Amino acid sequence: MITLPALPYAYDALEPFIDTETMHIHHSKHHQAYIDKLNAVLEKYDLLKKTPVENLLQRLKTFNMDEKDRTVIKNSGGGHINHAFFWTIMGPEKSIDKLLVERITHTFGSVDDFKKRFTDLAVNHFGSGWAWLVDNGNNELEMYTTPNQDSPYLSGHTPKISLDVWEHAYYLKYQNRRAEYVANWWNVLKLI
Ligand code: MN
């Protein structure tokens, strides 16, 4: 059974950029709900229960299972690991990933150029979803958005940076002002 991973910081640690109430509800209610739905389906498949969720998503098309269950694993399994990853890349203090900064600079020209392009993608993504910087498996970085809780692992990619642009991630503090949320979020991304 999958359990909710603890946040690596307090609910108020990302203030004032991400407010305490949003972090509390986002982690303890939204993330927990994805885990509950995922566990309910995995109960039916003994062989899959102990498989890391990343691997379930990479191999999702190959499983002999009810299509409704496959959809739950895609949405709720994605919802679980997308959030689990997102919590770990944020923090109240910077913890720069020098290798990642080098790769970003090599691929996009500079960290600032990367931030501009990633911001543009995140702000303009239509509806709920995520913005991603991924390793595409060929040792190359790519950025794109996905709808809903679709995970890069579905495409065999590995997340390096992610940004949740579901309204539940920002609505209490920023209401409809997604661009302001994204601009402020760079302050709590600890990696670059
Ligand atoms: Mn979310």
PDB file of C-alpha atoms and ligand atoms in Angstrom:
ATOM      1  CA  MET A   1       0.000   0.000   0.000  1.00  0.00           C
ATOM      2  CA  ILE A   2       1.281   3.428  -0.963  1.00  0.00           C
ATOM      3  CA  THR A   3       1.327   6.077   1.760  1.00  0.00           C
ATOM      4  CA  LEU A   4       1.560   9.851   1.533  1.00  0.00           C
ATOM      5  CA  PRO A   5       5.229  10.932   1.572  1.00  0.00           C
ATOM      6  CA  ALA A   6       5.947  13.581   4.198  1.00  0.00           C
ATOM      7  CA  LEU A   7       6.769  17.041   2.932  1.00  0.00           C
ATOM      8  CA  PRO A   8      10.495  17.726   3.359  1.00  0.00           C
ATOM      9  CA  TYR A   9       9.614  21.093   5.014  1.00  0.00           C
ATOM     10  CA  ALA A  10       6.794  22.646   7.008  1.00  0.00           C
ATOM     11  CA  TYR A  11       3.534  23.705   5.368  1.00  0.00           C
ATOM     12  CA  ASP A  12       4.447  27.354   5.938  1.00  0.00           C
ATOM     13  CA  ALA A  13       8.036  27.027   4.660  1.00  0.00           C
ATOM     14  CA  LEU A  14       7.314  28.372   1.162  1.00  0.00           C
ATOM     15  CA  GLU A  15       5.604  31.548   2.363  1.00  0.00           C
ATOM     16  CA  PRO A  16       5.066  34.161   1.073  1.00  0.00           C
ATOM     17  CA  PHE A  17       5.319  32.679  -2.428  1.00  0.00           C
ATOM     18  CA  ILE A  18       3.097  29.656  -1.762  1.00  0.00           C
ATOM     19  CA  ASP A  19       0.758  30.077   1.175  1.00  0.00           C
ATOM     20  CA  THR A  20       0.375  27.675   4.088  1.00  0.00           C
ATOM     21  CA  GLU A  21      -3.275  26.817   3.451  1.00  0.00           C
ATOM     22  CA  THR A  22      -2.616  25.930  -0.190  1.00  0.00           C
ATOM     23  CA  MET A  23       0.316  23.701   0.768  1.00  0.00           C
ATOM     24  CA  HIS A  24      -1.734  22.005   3.484  1.00  0.00           C
ATOM     25  CA  ILE A  25      -4.721  21.233   1.264  1.00  0.00           C
ATOM     26  CA  HIS A  26      -2.597  20.408  -1.771  1.00  0.00           C
ATOM     27  CA  HIS A  27      -0.512  17.864   0.122  1.00  0.00           C
ATOM     28  CA  SER A  28      -2.906  16.382   2.685  1.00  0.00           C
ATOM     29  CA  LYS A  29      -6.082  16.369   0.551  1.00  0.00           C
ATOM     30  CA  HIS A  30      -5.263  16.433  -3.167  1.00  0.00           C
ATOM     31  CA  HIS A  31      -2.139  14.274  -3.083  1.00  0.00           C
ATOM     32  CA  GLN A  32      -3.731  11.883  -0.569  1.00  0.00           C
ATOM     33  CA  ALA A  33      -6.789  11.486  -2.820  1.00  0.00           C
ATOM     34  CA  TYR A  34      -4.635  10.340  -5.753  1.00  0.00           C
ATOM     35  CA  ILE A  35      -2.933   7.797  -3.488  1.00  0.00           C
ATOM     36  CA  ASP A  36      -6.259   6.461  -2.174  1.00  0.00           C
ATOM     37  CA  LYS A  37      -7.632   5.922  -5.686  1.00  0.00           C
ATOM     38  CA  LEU A  38      -4.395   4.296  -6.850  1.00  0.00           C
ATOM     39  CA  ASN A  39      -4.324   1.913  -3.855  1.00  0.00           C
ATOM     40  CA  ALA A  40      -7.929   0.873  -4.475  1.00  0.00           C
ATOM     41  CA  VAL A  41      -6.999  -0.335  -7.987  1.00  0.00           C
ATOM     42  CA  LEU A  42      -3.617  -1.861  -7.086  1.00  0.00           C
ATOM     43  CA  GLU A  43      -5.413  -4.017  -4.492  1.00  0.00           C
ATOM     44  CA  LYS A  44      -6.741  -6.025  -7.453  1.00  0.00           C
ATOM     45  CA  TYR A  45      -3.328  -6.752  -8.985  1.00  0.00           C
ATOM     46  CA  ASP A  46      -0.991  -8.591  -6.654  1.00  0.00           C
ATOM     47  CA  LEU A  47       1.854  -8.554  -9.175  1.00  0.00           C
ATOM     48  CA  LEU A  48       1.762  -4.780  -9.569  1.00  0.00           C
ATOM     49  CA  LYS A  49       1.474  -3.786  -5.923  1.00  0.00           C
ATOM     50  CA  LYS A  50       5.200  -3.698  -5.261  1.00  0.00           C
ATOM     51  CA  THR A  51       6.227  -2.219  -8.611  1.00  0.00           C
ATOM     52  CA  PRO A  52       7.439   1.395  -8.389  1.00  0.00           C
ATOM     53  CA  VAL A  53       4.745   3.664  -9.815  1.00  0.00           C
ATOM     54  CA  GLU A  54       7.234   5.149 -12.306  1.00  0.00           C
ATOM     55  CA  ASN A  55       7.639   1.653 -13.782  1.00  0.00           C
ATOM     56  CA  LEU A  56       3.881   1.081 -13.823  1.00  0.00           C
ATOM     57  CA  LEU A  57       3.498   4.192 -15.974  1.00  0.00           C
ATOM     58  CA  GLN A  58       6.416   3.279 -18.272  1.00  0.00           C
ATOM     59  CA  ARG A  59       4.840  -0.138 -18.893  1.00  0.00           C
ATOM     60  CA  LEU A  60       1.193   0.848 -18.596  1.00  0.00           C
ATOM     61  CA  LYS A  61       0.197  -0.119 -22.145  1.00  0.00           C
ATOM     62  CA  THR A  62       1.555  -3.649 -21.707  1.00  0.00           C
ATOM     63  CA  PHE A  63      -0.594  -4.752 -18.776  1.00  0.00           C
ATOM     64  CA  ASN A  64      -3.498  -7.094 -19.258  1.00  0.00           C
ATOM     65  CA  MET A  65      -6.103  -5.212 -17.247  1.00  0.00           C
ATOM     66  CA  ASP A  66      -9.502  -3.552 -17.259  1.00  0.00           C
ATOM     67  CA  GLU A  67      -9.307  -0.295 -19.271  1.00  0.00           C
ATOM     68  CA  LYS A  68     -10.933   1.590 -16.405  1.00  0.00           C
ATOM     69  CA  ASP A  69      -8.154   0.406 -14.098  1.00  0.00           C
ATOM     70  CA  ARG A  70      -5.516   1.432 -16.649  1.00  0.00           C
ATOM     71  CA  THR A  71      -7.035   4.931 -16.688  1.00  0.00           C
ATOM     72  CA  VAL A  72      -6.989   5.128 -12.883  1.00  0.00           C
ATOM     73  CA  ILE A  73      -3.313   4.155 -12.812  1.00  0.00           C
ATOM     74  CA  LYS A  74      -2.558   6.796 -15.461  1.00  0.00           C
ATOM     75  CA  ASN A  75      -4.450   9.557 -13.645  1.00  0.00           C
ATOM     76  CA  SER A  76      -3.965   8.674  -9.982  1.00  0.00           C
ATOM     77  CA  GLY A  77      -0.560   7.026 -10.343  1.00  0.00           C
ATOM     78  CA  GLY A  78       0.526  10.104 -12.273  1.00  0.00           C
ATOM     79  CA  GLY A  79      -1.121  12.339  -9.673  1.00  0.00           C
ATOM     80  CA  HIS A  80       0.844  10.580  -6.947  1.00  0.00           C
ATOM     81  CA  ILE A  81       4.327  10.635  -8.465  1.00  0.00           C
ATOM     82  CA  ASN A  82       3.919  14.069 -10.055  1.00  0.00           C
ATOM     83  CA  HIS A  83       3.187  15.559  -6.643  1.00  0.00           C
ATOM     84  CA  ALA A  84       5.801  13.458  -4.829  1.00  0.00           C
ATOM     85  CA  PHE A  85       8.442  14.838  -7.220  1.00  0.00           C
ATOM     86  CA  PHE A  86       7.112  18.407  -7.110  1.00  0.00           C
ATOM     87  CA  TRP A  87       7.467  18.607  -3.294  1.00  0.00           C
ATOM     88  CA  THR A  88      11.121  17.590  -3.474  1.00  0.00           C
ATOM     89  CA  ILE A  89      12.256  20.251  -5.950  1.00  0.00           C
ATOM     90  CA  MET A  90      10.936  23.119  -3.837  1.00  0.00           C
ATOM     91  CA  GLY A  91      12.258  24.451  -0.562  1.00  0.00           C
ATOM     92  CA  PRO A  92      12.742  27.549   1.561  1.00  0.00           C
ATOM     93  CA  GLU A  93      16.435  27.690   0.625  1.00  0.00           C
ATOM     94  CA  LYS A  94      18.253  27.182  -2.642  1.00  0.00           C
ATOM     95  CA  SER A  95      20.109  23.903  -3.112  1.00  0.00           C
ATOM     96  CA  ILE A  96      21.561  24.435  -6.568  1.00  0.00           C
ATOM     97  CA  ASP A  97      21.998  21.388  -8.793  1.00  0.00           C
ATOM     98  CA  LYS A  98      25.184  22.397 -10.611  1.00  0.00           C
ATOM     99  CA  LEU A  99      25.011  19.621 -13.186  1.00  0.00           C
ATOM    100  CA  LEU A 100      21.440  20.545 -14.047  1.00  0.00           C
ATOM    101  CA  VAL A 101      22.398  24.221 -14.362  1.00  0.00           C
ATOM    102  CA  GLU A 102      25.191  23.205 -16.760  1.00  0.00           C
ATOM    103  CA  ARG A 103      22.852  21.076 -18.849  1.00  0.00           C
ATOM    104  CA  ILE A 104      20.228  23.842 -18.969  1.00  0.00           C
ATOM    105  CA  THR A 105      22.835  26.394 -20.013  1.00  0.00           C
ATOM    106  CA  HIS A 106      24.142  24.045 -22.695  1.00  0.00           C
ATOM    107  CA  THR A 107      20.640  23.321 -24.065  1.00  0.00           C
ATOM    108  CA  PHE A 108      18.843  26.653 -23.739  1.00  0.00           C
ATOM    109  CA  GLY A 109      21.698  29.201 -23.752  1.00  0.00           C
ATOM    110  CA  SER A 110      21.283  30.410 -20.175  1.00  0.00           C
ATOM    111  CA  VAL A 111      19.228  29.792 -17.061  1.00  0.00           C
ATOM    112  CA  ASP A 112      17.358  33.045 -17.737  1.00  0.00           C
ATOM    113  CA  ASP A 113      16.485  31.984 -21.283  1.00  0.00           C
ATOM    114  CA  PHE A 114      15.261  28.640 -19.940  1.00  0.00           C
ATOM    115  CA  LYS A 115      13.150  30.369 -17.286  1.00  0.00           C
ATOM    116  CA  LYS A 116      11.539  32.638 -19.879  1.00  0.00           C
ATOM    117  CA  ARG A 117      10.587  29.744 -22.142  1.00  0.00           C
ATOM    118  CA  PHE A 118       9.392  27.532 -19.291  1.00  0.00           C
ATOM    119  CA  THR A 119       7.334  30.405 -17.863  1.00  0.00           C
ATOM    120  CA  ASP A 120       5.729  30.978 -21.254  1.00  0.00           C
ATOM    121  CA  LEU A 121       4.780  27.296 -21.533  1.00  0.00           C
ATOM    122  CA  ALA A 122       3.392  27.113 -17.992  1.00  0.00           C
ATOM    123  CA  VAL A 123       1.391  30.329 -18.207  1.00  0.00           C
ATOM    124  CA  ASN A 124      -0.111  29.476 -21.596  1.00  0.00           C
ATOM    125  CA  HIS A 125      -0.957  25.821 -20.965  1.00  0.00           C
ATOM    126  CA  PHE A 126      -4.719  25.561 -21.449  1.00  0.00           C
ATOM    127  CA  GLY A 127      -6.571  24.093 -18.478  1.00  0.00           C
ATOM    128  CA  SER A 128      -5.176  21.786 -15.812  1.00  0.00           C
ATOM    129  CA  GLY A 129      -1.781  20.190 -16.178  1.00  0.00           C
ATOM    130  CA  TRP A 130       1.942  20.441 -15.642  1.00  0.00           C
ATOM    131  CA  ALA A 131       4.964  22.102 -17.221  1.00  0.00           C
ATOM    132  CA  TRP A 132       8.028  19.864 -17.407  1.00  0.00           C
ATOM    133  CA  LEU A 133      11.737  19.876 -18.019  1.00  0.00           C
ATOM    134  CA  VAL A 134      12.649  16.248 -18.725  1.00  0.00           C
ATOM    135  CA  ASP A 135      15.515  14.058 -19.787  1.00  0.00           C
ATOM    136  CA  ASN A 136      14.200  12.361 -22.915  1.00  0.00           C
ATOM    137  CA  GLY A 137      16.247   9.199 -22.457  1.00  0.00           C
ATOM    138  CA  ASN A 138      18.882  10.218 -25.028  1.00  0.00           C
ATOM    139  CA  ASN A 139      20.686  12.388 -22.491  1.00  0.00           C
ATOM    140  CA  GLU A 140      18.877  15.462 -23.894  1.00  0.00           C
ATOM    141  CA  LEU A 141      16.698  17.969 -22.059  1.00  0.00           C
ATOM    142  CA  GLU A 142      13.257  18.829 -23.417  1.00  0.00           C
ATOM    143  CA  MET A 143      10.452  20.997 -22.113  1.00  0.00           C
ATOM    144  CA  TYR A 144       6.736  20.617 -22.685  1.00  0.00           C
ATOM    145  CA  THR A 145       3.417  20.590 -20.877  1.00  0.00           C
ATOM    146  CA  THR A 146       1.075  17.676 -20.217  1.00  0.00           C
ATOM    147  CA  PRO A 147      -2.677  17.770 -19.557  1.00  0.00           C
ATOM    148  CA  ASN A 148      -4.278  16.522 -16.345  1.00  0.00           C
ATOM    149  CA  GLN A 149      -1.894  14.236 -14.402  1.00  0.00           C
ATOM    150  CA  ASP A 150      -0.139  12.753 -17.449  1.00  0.00           C
ATOM    151  CA  SER A 151       3.400  11.868 -16.401  1.00  0.00           C
ATOM    152  CA  PRO A 152       6.570  12.066 -18.554  1.00  0.00           C
ATOM    153  CA  TYR A 153       7.186   8.451 -17.491  1.00  0.00           C
ATOM    154  CA  LEU A 154       4.344   7.484 -19.862  1.00  0.00           C
ATOM    155  CA  SER A 155       6.733   8.517 -22.668  1.00  0.00           C
ATOM    156  CA  GLY A 156       9.844   7.011 -21.081  1.00  0.00           C
ATOM    157  CA  HIS A 157      11.097  10.446 -20.018  1.00  0.00           C
ATOM    158  CA  THR A 158      12.495  11.382 -16.584  1.00  0.00           C
ATOM    159  CA  PRO A 159      11.367  14.632 -14.886  1.00  0.00           C
ATOM    160  CA  LYS A 160      14.065  17.128 -13.902  1.00  0.00           C
ATOM    161  CA  ILE A 161      11.841  20.143 -13.084  1.00  0.00           C
ATOM    162  CA  SER A 162       8.048  20.353 -12.874  1.00  0.00           C
ATOM    163  CA  LEU A 163       5.432  22.979 -12.192  1.00  0.00           C
ATOM    164  CA  ASP A 164       1.849  22.215 -11.213  1.00  0.00           C
ATOM    165  CA  VAL A 165      -0.507  24.595 -13.027  1.00  0.00           C
ATOM    166  CA  TRP A 166      -3.763  23.082 -11.782  1.00  0.00           C
ATOM    167  CA  GLU A 167      -5.846  25.826 -10.163  1.00  0.00           C
ATOM    168  CA  HIS A 168      -5.707  23.877  -6.871  1.00  0.00           C
ATOM    169  CA  ALA A 169      -1.985  24.734  -6.772  1.00  0.00           C
ATOM    170  CA  TYR A 170      -2.522  28.492  -6.645  1.00  0.00           C
ATOM    171  CA  TYR A 171      -6.170  29.578  -6.566  1.00  0.00           C
ATOM    172  CA  LEU A 172      -6.469  30.433  -2.842  1.00  0.00           C
ATOM    173  CA  LYS A 173      -3.677  32.993  -3.029  1.00  0.00           C
ATOM    174  CA  TYR A 174      -3.550  34.006  -6.685  1.00  0.00           C
ATOM    175  CA  GLN A 175      -7.128  33.314  -7.928  1.00  0.00           C
ATOM    176  CA  ASN A 176      -6.989  33.579 -11.747  1.00  0.00           C
ATOM    177  CA  ARG A 177      -3.507  35.151 -11.806  1.00  0.00           C
ATOM    178  CA  ARG A 178      -1.501  32.144 -12.992  1.00  0.00           C
ATOM    179  CA  ALA A 179       1.292  34.328 -14.393  1.00  0.00           C
ATOM    180  CA  GLU A 180       1.888  35.852 -10.943  1.00  0.00           C
ATOM    181  CA  TYR A 181       1.977  32.369  -9.359  1.00  0.00           C
ATOM    182  CA  VAL A 182       4.525  31.159 -11.919  1.00  0.00           C
ATOM    183  CA  ALA A 183       6.691  34.276 -11.537  1.00  0.00           C
ATOM    184  CA  ASN A 184       6.741  33.844  -7.736  1.00  0.00           C
ATOM    185  CA  TRP A 185       7.278  30.078  -7.903  1.00  0.00           C
ATOM    186  CA  TRP A 186      10.838  30.488  -9.211  1.00  0.00           C
ATOM    187  CA  ASN A 187      11.716  31.731  -5.705  1.00  0.00           C
ATOM    188  CA  VAL A 188      10.912  28.346  -4.161  1.00  0.00           C
ATOM    189  CA  LEU A 189      12.382  26.129  -6.892  1.00  0.00           C
ATOM    190  CA  LYS A 190      15.571  25.204  -5.102  1.00  0.00           C
ATOM    191  CA  LEU A 191      17.492  23.494  -7.946  1.00  0.00           C
ATOM    192  CA  ILE A 192      18.469  26.438 -10.177  1.00  0.00           C
TER     193      ILE A 192
HETATM  194 MN    MN B   1      -1.551  19.510  -7.690  1.00  0.00          MN
END
